[in-house]
Amino acid sequence: MRIASFFSFWRLRAAAHRLPEPAHVPRPVLSSGPDMPKQDARHPSEAYSRLKVRFRDVGRMSGVIEALGRDFLTAMPEGAYKSRLGQISFLFRRMHEDLIDKSVYEDLEEAINHETSFPGQWDEWDRANLREMEALYLQFCHVAPELWEKKASMSYEGRRVHREVLAANDWEAAKDFLQEQIDLHKAIASARRSARPRSSGNDSGHDGEDRSLYQYLLEEHMPGMTVAEVERLFDGYEKEIEQIIPAVLERQKKSQPPVPLRGHFAPEAQLWINKALLKVIGFDFSRGGLYETGHNPVEGGTPDDTRLVIKTADSRNFLDSMKSTLHEGGHGLYIQGLPRKEWRYQPVAADLGAMVQESQALLVEMIIGRMPEFFAFLSPRLEGLFQGIGDPDLQAGNLYALKTHVQPTVDRKNADEVTYFQHVLVRFYLERDLIEGRLTLDDLPDAWAEKMQKYIGVVPKTPAEGCLQDVHWFVGKFGYFPAYALGHMMAAQIYQAMERDFPDIRSQVLRGRFDQISTWLREKIHSQGRLIHYNALLKDITGEELSWKPLLTHIQRRYLKLS
Ligand SMILES: [Zn+2]
């Protein structure tokens, strides 16, 4: 028997030399048809048709990563932590390997030549889609897929590290991890810089292009935005708002302070009202849902699976979970309204980046969700839900006073609408210096305190109140913070245009009617995907490019009662 199995082993080894070749698998091609979604329709440029297949598959992979990410945050058993982290980061690397494959480069060149030679065969959506494909390729082509794999892994790990160091108020324990994040992002930014040759061919910077490392991180979150533009908008607004804050505080002193919330607000009841509000603003629950996590809220998802994640409700304060729901709901409306039927998975169907995302979130959360009319709509429903008919803390005027109370604080997440900008400004200066090597982590707590004193007039007493409070740097989001302030500016600008288009908007909010608002947003912004630059979009809607002036007007109207 032993001799027989010895020989059969050798037969097998010999057979290995004659292994059958794999069946020929033809590359998927698109076909043509009159009613076919653009995503699946064959284009006269064969190279572009091939690229559409490639990007559809990359988009599918990205959708799988999103779904795994939601699971990671909300449902996964603790024991799956390491393996799930490995699965997510592996898929992330695979996705980037697929994006920078040599055939993508060849097809892009061929398709771009076709577009130049036969412009009549390209409509505006196809042209925009090709432009976005090229932009994605340029973004990734010089960055090793291993770096993206590490970025994905550290981003999920960062949430856990942040939760632990924040709970322990342990800045020393945070530093090593943050340094690793900074080094990784500097490496990614330098690789991206090397993909873009200087247009003037020298290093003198005379071509006007900002080649600082921070610029490359900023534009990853906000395509088309420059550090110089952020500075211009921030400087302009800062000069005005620093004059206004003392006047707002002075005016506030003369009115009665709001009654704080009292009693117990059952988390299940909070979840119910939050879901009901999402339905009211037009969120589609057949393609999404609302979930809770023990940690920070998370934006994102796909148009077919938009699972909003907020922090677990606090039974002493329903306003926090509601604020978070409205914020994530604004993101959710944007994501669900993207052009999924025609262009699902294609780069042109993506959102316009963090600034426009935040504009949609802040429009719902801060601009509309803090109107007196909104609280007038809400108050009787809250009285019923929390069984507090006539309770002074649940009255519309009191809720409005609570949510518009201005109080300089060390805490960004609980900052009021007026001083919120300064929190962003402080983080913008600090993260830029950290990336550019002008500030070390050893010096960060002091620099943080100094800037807080200068811009907000308060100083954190502990690291947890200071540079440990935000999750952003722990998950590698350098260059994201400016999106909040820019998004706030954009939201105010969009709201002004909305008010021009339907002057009875406030009475609609009072009646809990948001259908006209959400239809308007979907038509003008959400369904446009990445068809045009954010400034072209704003110009179409408002007649002007991004400006801080409408935000200033909004703050003056709401907080100084100037019309
Ligand atoms: Zn947001």
Coordinates of C-alpha atoms and ligand atoms in Angstrom, one line a residue:
M1 CA 0.0 0.0 0.0
R2 CA 2.8 2.4 1.0
I3 CA 4.5 1.8 -2.3
A4 CA 1.3 2.4 -4.3
S5 CA 0.7 5.7 -2.6
F6 CA 4.3 6.7 -3.1
F7 CA 3.9 6.2 -6.9
S8 CA 0.5 7.9 -7.1
F9 CA 2.2 10.9 -5.4
W10 CA 4.7 11.1 -8.2
R11 CA 2.0 10.6 -10.8
L12 CA 0.3 13.7 -9.4
R13 CA 3.6 15.7 -9.3
A14 CA 4.2 14.7 -13.0
A15 CA 0.6 15.7 -13.9
A16 CA 1.3 19.2 -12.5
H17 CA 3.3 19.9 -15.6
R18 CA 0.2 19.3 -17.7
L19 CA -2.3 21.4 -15.8
P20 CA -5.1 22.5 -18.1
E21 CA -5.0 26.2 -18.9
P22 CA -7.8 28.4 -17.5
A23 CA -10.8 29.0 -19.8
H24 CA -10.5 32.2 -21.7
V25 CA -12.6 34.7 -19.9
P26 CA -13.6 37.6 -22.2
R27 CA -13.5 41.1 -20.6
P28 CA -17.1 42.3 -20.0
V29 CA -18.2 44.7 -22.7
L30 CA -21.2 47.1 -22.7
S31 CA -24.0 46.9 -25.3
S32 CA -26.1 49.6 -26.8
G33 CA -29.8 50.2 -26.5
P34 CA -32.2 53.1 -26.4
D35 CA -33.3 53.1 -22.8
M36 CA -30.2 51.8 -21.2
P37 CA -28.8 53.7 -18.2
K38 CA -25.7 55.6 -19.2
Q39 CA -23.6 53.6 -16.9
D40 CA -24.3 50.4 -19.0
A41 CA -24.5 51.9 -22.4
R42 CA -21.8 51.3 -25.0
H43 CA -20.0 54.5 -26.1
P44 CA -18.5 55.1 -29.6
S45 CA -15.1 55.2 -27.7
E46 CA -14.3 51.6 -26.9
A47 CA -11.7 52.7 -24.4
Y48 CA -14.2 54.8 -22.6
S49 CA -16.7 51.9 -22.6
R50 CA -14.0 49.7 -21.0
L51 CA -13.3 52.4 -18.4
K52 CA -17.0 52.5 -17.5
V53 CA -16.9 48.7 -16.8
R54 CA -13.7 49.2 -14.7
F55 CA -15.0 52.0 -12.7
R56 CA -18.4 50.3 -12.2
D57 CA -16.5 47.3 -10.6
V58 CA -14.3 49.7 -8.5
G59 CA -17.5 51.4 -7.4
R60 CA -19.0 48.0 -6.4
M61 CA -16.0 47.2 -4.4
S62 CA -16.2 50.6 -2.7
G63 CA -19.9 49.8 -1.9
V64 CA -18.8 46.5 -0.3
I65 CA -16.3 48.4 1.8
E66 CA -18.9 50.8 2.9
A67 CA -21.3 48.0 4.0
L68 CA -18.4 46.3 5.9
G69 CA -17.6 49.6 7.5
R70 CA -21.1 50.1 8.8
D71 CA -21.0 46.5 10.2
F72 CA -17.7 47.3 11.8
L73 CA -19.2 50.3 13.6
T74 CA -22.6 49.0 14.6
A75 CA -23.0 45.3 14.6
M76 CA -19.8 43.3 14.5
P77 CA -18.9 41.1 17.5
E78 CA -15.8 42.3 19.3
G79 CA -13.9 39.1 18.4
A80 CA -14.1 39.9 14.7
Y81 CA -12.2 43.2 15.1
K82 CA -8.8 42.1 13.7
S83 CA -10.1 40.0 10.8
R84 CA -12.7 42.6 9.7
L85 CA -9.9 45.3 9.8
G86 CA -7.8 43.0 7.5
Q87 CA -10.8 42.4 5.2
I88 CA -11.6 46.1 4.8
S89 CA -8.0 47.2 4.3
F90 CA -7.3 44.4 1.8
L91 CA -10.3 45.4 -0.3
F92 CA -9.1 49.0 -0.1
R93 CA -5.8 48.0 -1.5
R94 CA -7.4 45.9 -4.3
M95 CA -9.6 48.8 -5.2
H96 CA -6.6 51.0 -5.7
E97 CA -4.6 48.4 -7.6
D98 CA -7.5 48.2 -10.0
L99 CA -7.6 52.0 -10.4
I100 CA -3.9 52.3 -11.3
D101 CA -3.7 49.3 -13.6
K102 CA -1.8 49.9 -16.8
S103 CA -4.9 49.3 -18.9
V104 CA -6.6 52.2 -17.1
Y105 CA -3.8 54.5 -18.1
E106 CA -3.9 53.2 -21.7
D107 CA -7.7 53.5 -22.0
L108 CA -7.7 56.9 -20.4
E109 CA -5.2 58.2 -23.1
E110 CA -7.2 56.6 -25.9
A111 CA -10.5 58.0 -24.5
I112 CA -9.1 61.5 -24.1
N113 CA -7.9 61.4 -27.6
H114 CA -11.3 60.2 -28.8
E115 CA -13.0 63.1 -27.0
T116 CA -10.6 65.6 -28.6
S117 CA -11.1 64.1 -32.1
F118 CA -14.9 63.5 -32.0
P119 CA -16.3 66.1 -29.5
G120 CA -19.8 65.6 -31.0
Q121 CA -19.9 62.1 -29.7
W122 CA -19.5 63.2 -26.1
D123 CA -22.3 64.8 -24.1
E124 CA -21.6 66.8 -21.0
W125 CA -22.1 63.9 -18.6
D126 CA -19.7 61.6 -20.5
R127 CA -17.2 64.4 -20.6
A128 CA -17.5 65.0 -16.9
N129 CA -17.3 61.3 -16.2
L130 CA -14.1 61.0 -18.2
R131 CA -12.6 64.1 -16.4
E132 CA -13.4 62.5 -13.0
M133 CA -11.9 59.2 -14.1
E134 CA -8.7 61.0 -15.0
A135 CA -8.8 62.9 -11.7
L136 CA -9.1 59.7 -9.7
Y137 CA -6.3 58.1 -11.7
L138 CA -4.0 61.1 -11.0
Q139 CA -4.9 61.1 -7.4
F140 CA -3.9 57.5 -6.9
C141 CA -1.3 56.7 -9.7
H142 CA 1.8 57.5 -7.7
V143 CA 0.7 56.3 -4.3
A144 CA 1.6 52.7 -3.5
P145 CA -1.5 50.6 -2.9
E146 CA 0.2 49.5 0.4
L147 CA -0.1 53.1 1.7
W148 CA -3.9 53.1 1.0
E149 CA -4.1 49.7 2.7
K150 CA -2.4 51.2 5.8
K151 CA -4.6 54.3 5.6
A152 CA -7.8 52.2 5.7
S153 CA -6.6 50.0 8.5
M154 CA -5.3 53.0 10.6
S155 CA -8.5 54.9 10.0
Y156 CA -10.7 52.2 11.6
E157 CA -8.1 51.5 14.3
G158 CA -8.0 55.2 15.0
R159 CA -11.6 55.2 16.1
R160 CA -10.7 52.7 18.8
V161 CA -7.5 54.4 19.8
H162 CA -9.4 57.7 20.1
R163 CA -12.1 56.2 22.2
E164 CA -9.5 54.8 24.6
V165 CA -7.2 57.8 25.0
L166 CA -10.2 60.1 25.3
A167 CA -11.7 58.0 28.1
A168 CA -8.3 57.9 29.9
N169 CA -7.5 61.6 29.1
D170 CA -4.1 60.3 28.1
W171 CA -2.3 62.6 25.7
E172 CA 1.0 60.7 26.0
A173 CA -0.6 57.5 24.8
A174 CA -2.2 59.2 21.8
K175 CA 1.0 60.8 20.5
D176 CA 2.7 57.7 18.9
F177 CA -0.5 56.8 17.0
L178 CA -1.0 60.4 15.8
Q179 CA 2.6 60.7 14.8
E180 CA 2.2 57.6 12.7
Q181 CA -0.9 59.1 11.1
I182 CA 0.9 62.3 10.3
D183 CA 3.9 60.5 8.8
L184 CA 1.6 58.3 6.7
H185 CA -0.4 61.3 5.4
K186 CA 2.8 63.2 4.6
A187 CA 4.0 60.2 2.6
I188 CA 0.7 60.0 0.7
A189 CA 0.8 63.8 0.0
S190 CA 4.4 63.7 -1.3
A191 CA 3.5 60.8 -3.6
R192 CA 0.6 62.7 -5.0
R193 CA 2.7 65.8 -5.4
S194 CA 5.2 63.8 -7.5
A195 CA 2.3 62.7 -9.8
R196 CA 1.7 66.2 -10.8
P197 CA 4.7 67.8 -12.6
R198 CA 5.1 71.5 -12.0
S199 CA 3.6 73.3 -15.0
S200 CA 6.5 75.8 -15.2
G201 CA 9.0 73.0 -14.9
N202 CA 10.9 74.6 -12.0
D203 CA 10.6 74.7 -8.3
S204 CA 10.4 78.4 -7.8
G205 CA 6.6 78.3 -7.4
H206 CA 6.0 81.1 -10.0
D207 CA 3.3 79.1 -11.6
G208 CA 1.0 80.0 -8.7
E209 CA 0.2 76.4 -7.9
D210 CA 0.3 75.6 -4.2
R211 CA 2.5 72.5 -3.8
S212 CA 2.5 72.4 0.0
L213 CA 1.7 68.9 1.4
Y214 CA -1.3 70.3 3.2
Q215 CA -2.8 71.3 -0.2
Y216 CA -2.8 67.7 -1.4
L217 CA -4.6 66.5 1.7
L218 CA -7.1 69.4 1.6
E219 CA -8.0 68.7 -2.0
E220 CA -8.5 65.0 -1.3
H221 CA -11.5 66.0 0.7
M222 CA -12.5 69.0 -1.3
P223 CA -11.8 68.7 -5.0
G224 CA -11.0 72.1 -6.6
M225 CA -10.4 73.9 -3.3
T226 CA -7.1 75.5 -2.5
V227 CA -5.5 76.5 0.8
A228 CA -5.3 80.1 -0.6
E229 CA -9.0 80.2 -1.2
V230 CA -9.7 78.8 2.3
E231 CA -7.5 81.6 3.8
R232 CA -9.2 84.3 1.7
L233 CA -12.7 83.2 2.9
F234 CA -11.6 82.6 6.5
D235 CA -9.8 85.9 6.8
G236 CA -12.7 87.8 5.4
Y237 CA -15.2 86.2 7.7
E238 CA -13.0 86.3 10.8
K239 CA -12.6 90.0 10.6
E240 CA -16.4 90.5 10.7
I241 CA -17.4 87.8 13.1
E242 CA -14.9 88.9 15.8
Q243 CA -16.8 92.2 15.9
I244 CA -20.1 90.5 16.1
I245 CA -19.6 88.0 18.9
P246 CA -19.3 90.7 21.7
A247 CA -22.5 92.3 20.4
V248 CA -24.4 89.0 20.4
L249 CA -23.2 88.2 23.9
E250 CA -24.2 91.7 25.1
R251 CA -27.7 91.4 23.5
Q252 CA -28.1 87.9 25.0
K253 CA -27.4 89.2 28.6
K254 CA -30.6 91.3 28.3
S255 CA -32.9 88.3 27.8
Q256 CA -34.0 85.5 30.1
P257 CA -31.7 82.5 30.0
P258 CA -33.3 79.4 28.6
V259 CA -34.7 76.7 31.0
P260 CA -32.5 73.7 30.8
L261 CA -34.0 70.3 29.8
R262 CA -35.4 68.4 32.7
G263 CA -36.3 64.8 33.2
H264 CA -35.8 61.6 31.5
F265 CA -36.1 61.3 27.7
A266 CA -36.3 57.6 26.9
P267 CA -33.8 56.6 24.2
E268 CA -36.4 54.6 22.3
A269 CA -38.7 57.6 22.2
Q270 CA -35.7 59.7 20.9
L271 CA -35.0 57.2 18.2
W272 CA -38.7 57.2 17.2
I273 CA -38.9 61.0 16.9
N274 CA -35.5 61.1 15.1
K275 CA -36.7 58.6 12.5
A276 CA -40.0 60.4 12.1
L277 CA -38.1 63.7 11.5
L278 CA -35.9 61.9 8.8
K279 CA -39.1 60.8 7.1
V280 CA -40.5 64.3 7.3
I281 CA -37.4 65.8 5.6
G282 CA -37.6 63.2 2.8
F283 CA -35.1 60.5 3.8
D284 CA -36.0 57.2 2.0
F285 CA -36.0 54.4 4.6
S286 CA -36.4 51.8 1.8
R287 CA -32.8 52.6 0.9
G288 CA -31.3 53.5 4.3
G289 CA -31.8 53.6 8.1
L290 CA -30.8 55.2 11.3
Y291 CA -28.4 53.4 13.7
E292 CA -26.6 54.1 16.9
T293 CA -23.0 53.6 17.9
G294 CA -21.2 54.1 21.2
H295 CA -18.7 56.4 19.5
N296 CA -18.8 59.3 17.1
P297 CA -21.4 59.7 14.3
V298 CA -20.3 58.6 10.8
E299 CA -21.3 60.1 7.5
G300 CA -21.3 58.2 4.3
G301 CA -22.9 55.2 2.7
T302 CA -24.1 54.7 -0.8
P303 CA -27.3 55.9 -2.6
D304 CA -28.8 52.4 -2.3
D305 CA -27.7 51.8 1.3
T306 CA -27.5 55.0 3.3
R307 CA -27.2 53.9 6.8
L308 CA -26.8 56.9 9.1
V309 CA -24.9 56.3 12.3
I310 CA -25.3 58.6 15.3
K311 CA -24.0 58.4 18.8
T312 CA -26.2 56.5 21.3
A313 CA -28.9 58.8 22.7
D314 CA -28.4 60.5 26.1
S315 CA -31.5 60.1 28.2
R316 CA -31.0 63.5 29.8
N317 CA -30.8 65.4 26.5
F318 CA -32.8 64.6 23.4
L319 CA -31.6 67.7 21.6
D320 CA -28.1 66.1 21.0
S321 CA -29.3 63.0 19.3
M322 CA -31.8 65.2 17.3
K323 CA -29.0 67.5 16.2
S324 CA -26.9 64.6 15.1
T325 CA -29.8 63.0 13.2
L326 CA -30.6 66.2 11.4
H327 CA -26.9 66.6 10.5
E328 CA -26.5 63.1 9.2
G329 CA -29.9 63.3 7.6
G330 CA -28.7 66.3 5.5
H331 CA -25.8 64.1 4.4
G332 CA -28.2 61.2 3.8
L333 CA -30.5 63.3 1.5
Y334 CA -27.5 64.3 -0.5
I335 CA -26.2 60.7 -0.9
Q336 CA -29.7 59.3 -1.7
G337 CA -30.3 62.0 -4.3
L338 CA -27.1 61.4 -6.3
P339 CA -27.7 60.3 -9.9
R340 CA -27.8 56.6 -9.1
K341 CA -30.2 55.3 -11.8
E342 CA -28.2 56.6 -14.8
W343 CA -24.7 56.6 -13.3
R344 CA -24.5 54.4 -10.3
Y345 CA -20.8 53.7 -9.4
Q346 CA -19.4 56.0 -12.0
P347 CA -17.1 58.8 -10.8
V348 CA -19.5 61.5 -12.1
A349 CA -22.2 60.1 -9.8
A350 CA -20.2 60.9 -6.7
D351 CA -20.8 63.9 -4.4
L352 CA -18.8 67.1 -4.7
G353 CA -16.7 66.4 -1.6
A354 CA -16.6 67.3 2.0
M355 CA -17.5 71.0 1.7
V356 CA -20.7 70.4 -0.3
Q357 CA -21.5 67.4 1.9
E358 CA -21.2 69.5 5.1
S359 CA -23.3 72.3 3.4
Q360 CA -26.2 69.9 3.0
A361 CA -25.8 68.6 6.6
L362 CA -25.5 72.1 8.1
L363 CA -28.4 73.5 6.0
V364 CA -30.7 70.9 7.7
E365 CA -29.0 70.9 11.1
M366 CA -28.2 74.5 11.7
I367 CA -30.0 76.8 9.2
I368 CA -33.4 75.1 9.0
G369 CA -33.2 72.9 12.1
R370 CA -32.7 75.9 14.4
M371 CA -35.5 78.2 13.0
P372 CA -38.1 79.3 15.5
E373 CA -40.7 77.8 13.0
F374 CA -39.0 74.4 13.3
F375 CA -39.3 74.4 17.0
A376 CA -42.9 75.6 16.8
F377 CA -43.6 72.5 14.6
L378 CA -41.7 70.3 16.9
S379 CA -42.8 71.4 20.4
P380 CA -46.4 70.0 20.6
R381 CA -45.1 66.6 19.3
L382 CA -42.3 66.6 21.9
E383 CA -44.8 67.4 24.7
G384 CA -46.9 64.4 23.6
L385 CA -44.0 62.1 23.1
F386 CA -42.3 62.9 26.4
Q387 CA -45.6 63.4 28.3
G388 CA -44.8 66.9 29.3
I389 CA -47.7 69.0 28.2
G390 CA -47.0 72.6 29.3
D391 CA -43.5 71.8 30.5
P392 CA -41.5 75.1 30.2
D393 CA -38.4 73.4 28.8
L394 CA -40.4 71.8 25.9
Q395 CA -41.9 75.1 24.7
A396 CA -41.0 76.2 21.2
G397 CA -39.5 79.5 22.4
N398 CA -37.4 77.8 25.0
L399 CA -36.1 75.1 22.6
Y400 CA -35.2 77.9 20.2
A401 CA -33.4 79.8 23.0
L402 CA -31.5 76.6 24.0
K403 CA -30.3 75.9 20.5
T404 CA -29.3 79.5 19.7
H405 CA -27.7 80.3 23.1
V406 CA -24.2 81.6 22.4
Q407 CA -21.5 80.5 24.9
P408 CA -17.8 80.4 24.1
T409 CA -16.7 76.9 25.1
V410 CA -13.7 74.5 24.6
D411 CA -15.9 71.9 23.1
R412 CA -16.4 72.0 19.3
K413 CA -19.2 69.5 19.0
N414 CA -21.3 71.5 21.5
A415 CA -20.3 74.9 20.2
D416 CA -23.0 77.3 19.2
E417 CA -23.6 78.4 15.6
V418 CA -21.8 81.8 16.1
T419 CA -18.5 80.7 17.6
Y420 CA -18.4 77.4 15.7
F421 CA -16.3 79.1 13.0
Q422 CA -13.5 79.8 15.4
H423 CA -13.2 76.2 16.4
V424 CA -12.6 75.3 12.8
L425 CA -10.2 78.1 12.3
V426 CA -8.0 76.9 15.3
R427 CA -7.9 73.4 13.9
F428 CA -7.1 74.6 10.3
Y429 CA -4.1 76.5 11.5
L430 CA -2.9 73.7 13.8
E431 CA -3.3 70.8 11.3
R432 CA -1.6 72.8 8.6
D433 CA 1.4 73.4 10.8
L434 CA 1.5 69.8 11.9
I435 CA 1.6 68.6 8.3
E436 CA 4.1 71.3 7.1
G437 CA 6.4 70.4 10.0
R438 CA 6.1 73.8 11.7
L439 CA 4.5 72.3 14.8
T440 CA 5.4 69.1 16.7
L441 CA 3.0 66.9 18.7
D442 CA 5.0 67.7 21.8
D443 CA 4.1 71.4 21.3
L444 CA 0.5 70.8 20.2
P445 CA -1.3 71.1 23.6
D446 CA 0.3 74.5 24.3
A447 CA -0.3 75.7 20.8
W448 CA -4.0 74.5 21.1
A449 CA -4.4 76.4 24.3
E450 CA -2.8 79.6 22.9
K451 CA -5.1 79.6 19.8
M452 CA -8.2 78.8 21.8
Q453 CA -7.4 81.8 24.1
K454 CA -6.8 84.0 21.1
Y455 CA -9.9 83.2 19.0
I456 CA -12.5 81.9 21.6
G457 CA -11.2 83.3 24.9
V458 CA -11.4 80.0 26.7
V459 CA -8.7 77.4 27.5
P460 CA -9.1 73.6 28.0
K461 CA -8.2 72.3 31.4
T462 CA -7.3 68.8 30.3
P463 CA -6.2 67.1 27.0
A464 CA -9.7 65.5 26.7
E465 CA -11.1 69.0 26.6
G466 CA -8.4 70.1 24.2
C467 CA -6.6 68.3 21.4
L468 CA -8.0 64.9 22.3
Q469 CA -11.6 65.8 21.7
D470 CA -11.9 65.2 18.0
V471 CA -11.7 61.9 16.2
H472 CA -10.6 63.4 12.9
W473 CA -6.8 63.3 13.1
F474 CA -7.0 59.8 14.7
V475 CA -8.8 58.5 11.6
G476 CA -6.4 60.4 9.3
K477 CA -8.8 63.2 8.2
F478 CA -6.2 66.0 7.8
G479 CA -7.6 68.8 5.7
Y480 CA -11.2 68.0 6.5
F481 CA -12.0 70.6 9.3
P482 CA -12.2 73.6 6.9
A483 CA -15.1 71.8 5.2
Y484 CA -17.3 72.5 8.2
A485 CA -16.9 76.3 8.1
L486 CA -16.9 76.4 4.3
G487 CA -20.0 74.2 4.3
H488 CA -21.7 76.5 6.7
M489 CA -21.0 79.4 4.4
M490 CA -22.3 77.5 1.4
A491 CA -25.4 76.4 3.3
A492 CA -26.3 80.0 4.2
Q493 CA -25.7 81.0 0.5
I494 CA -27.9 78.2 -0.7
Y495 CA -30.6 79.0 1.8
Q496 CA -30.7 82.6 0.6
A497 CA -31.4 81.4 -2.9
M498 CA -34.0 79.0 -1.6
E499 CA -35.8 81.8 0.2
R500 CA -35.8 83.8 -3.1
D501 CA -37.3 80.9 -5.0
F502 CA -40.0 80.2 -2.4
P503 CA -40.6 83.1 0.0
D504 CA -43.0 81.1 2.2
I505 CA -40.3 78.6 3.2
R506 CA -40.7 79.5 6.9
S507 CA -44.4 78.8 6.9
Q508 CA -43.7 75.5 5.2
V509 CA -41.2 74.6 8.0
L510 CA -43.8 75.6 10.5
R511 CA -46.3 73.2 9.0
G512 CA -43.7 70.4 8.8
R513 CA -43.7 70.5 5.0
F514 CA -40.2 69.8 3.6
D515 CA -41.2 68.3 0.3
Q516 CA -40.6 71.5 -1.7
I517 CA -37.2 72.0 0.1
S518 CA -36.0 68.5 -0.5
T519 CA -37.2 68.5 -4.2
W520 CA -35.4 71.8 -4.8
L521 CA -32.2 70.5 -3.2
R522 CA -32.4 67.2 -5.1
E523 CA -32.9 68.9 -8.5
K524 CA -30.4 71.7 -8.1
I525 CA -27.6 70.0 -6.1
H526 CA -28.0 66.3 -5.3
S527 CA -28.9 65.0 -8.8
Q528 CA -26.0 66.9 -10.3
G529 CA -23.4 64.6 -8.9
R530 CA -20.0 65.8 -10.1
L531 CA -21.2 67.2 -13.4
I532 CA -19.7 70.7 -12.6
H533 CA -17.3 72.4 -10.2
Y534 CA -18.8 73.6 -6.9
N535 CA -18.4 77.2 -7.9
A536 CA -20.2 76.7 -11.2
L537 CA -23.0 75.0 -9.3
L538 CA -23.2 77.8 -6.8
K539 CA -23.3 80.4 -9.6
D540 CA -26.1 78.5 -11.3
I541 CA -28.1 78.5 -8.0
T542 CA -27.3 81.8 -6.4
G543 CA -25.7 83.9 -9.1
E544 CA -22.4 84.1 -7.2
E545 CA -19.4 82.0 -6.4
L546 CA -18.7 80.8 -2.8
S547 CA -18.8 83.8 -0.4
W548 CA -18.9 84.3 3.4
K549 CA -21.3 87.2 3.2
P550 CA -24.6 85.2 3.3
L551 CA -23.4 83.5 6.4
L552 CA -22.7 86.8 8.1
T553 CA -26.1 88.0 7.1
H554 CA -27.7 84.9 8.5
I555 CA -25.9 85.3 11.8
Q556 CA -26.8 89.0 12.0
R557 CA -30.5 88.2 11.3
R558 CA -30.7 85.3 13.8
Y559 CA -28.5 86.5 16.6
L560 CA -28.8 90.3 16.4
K561 CA -32.3 90.5 14.9
L562 CA -31.0 92.7 12.1
S563 CA -32.9 92.2 8.9
Ligands
ZN1 ZN -21.0 66.2 8.6

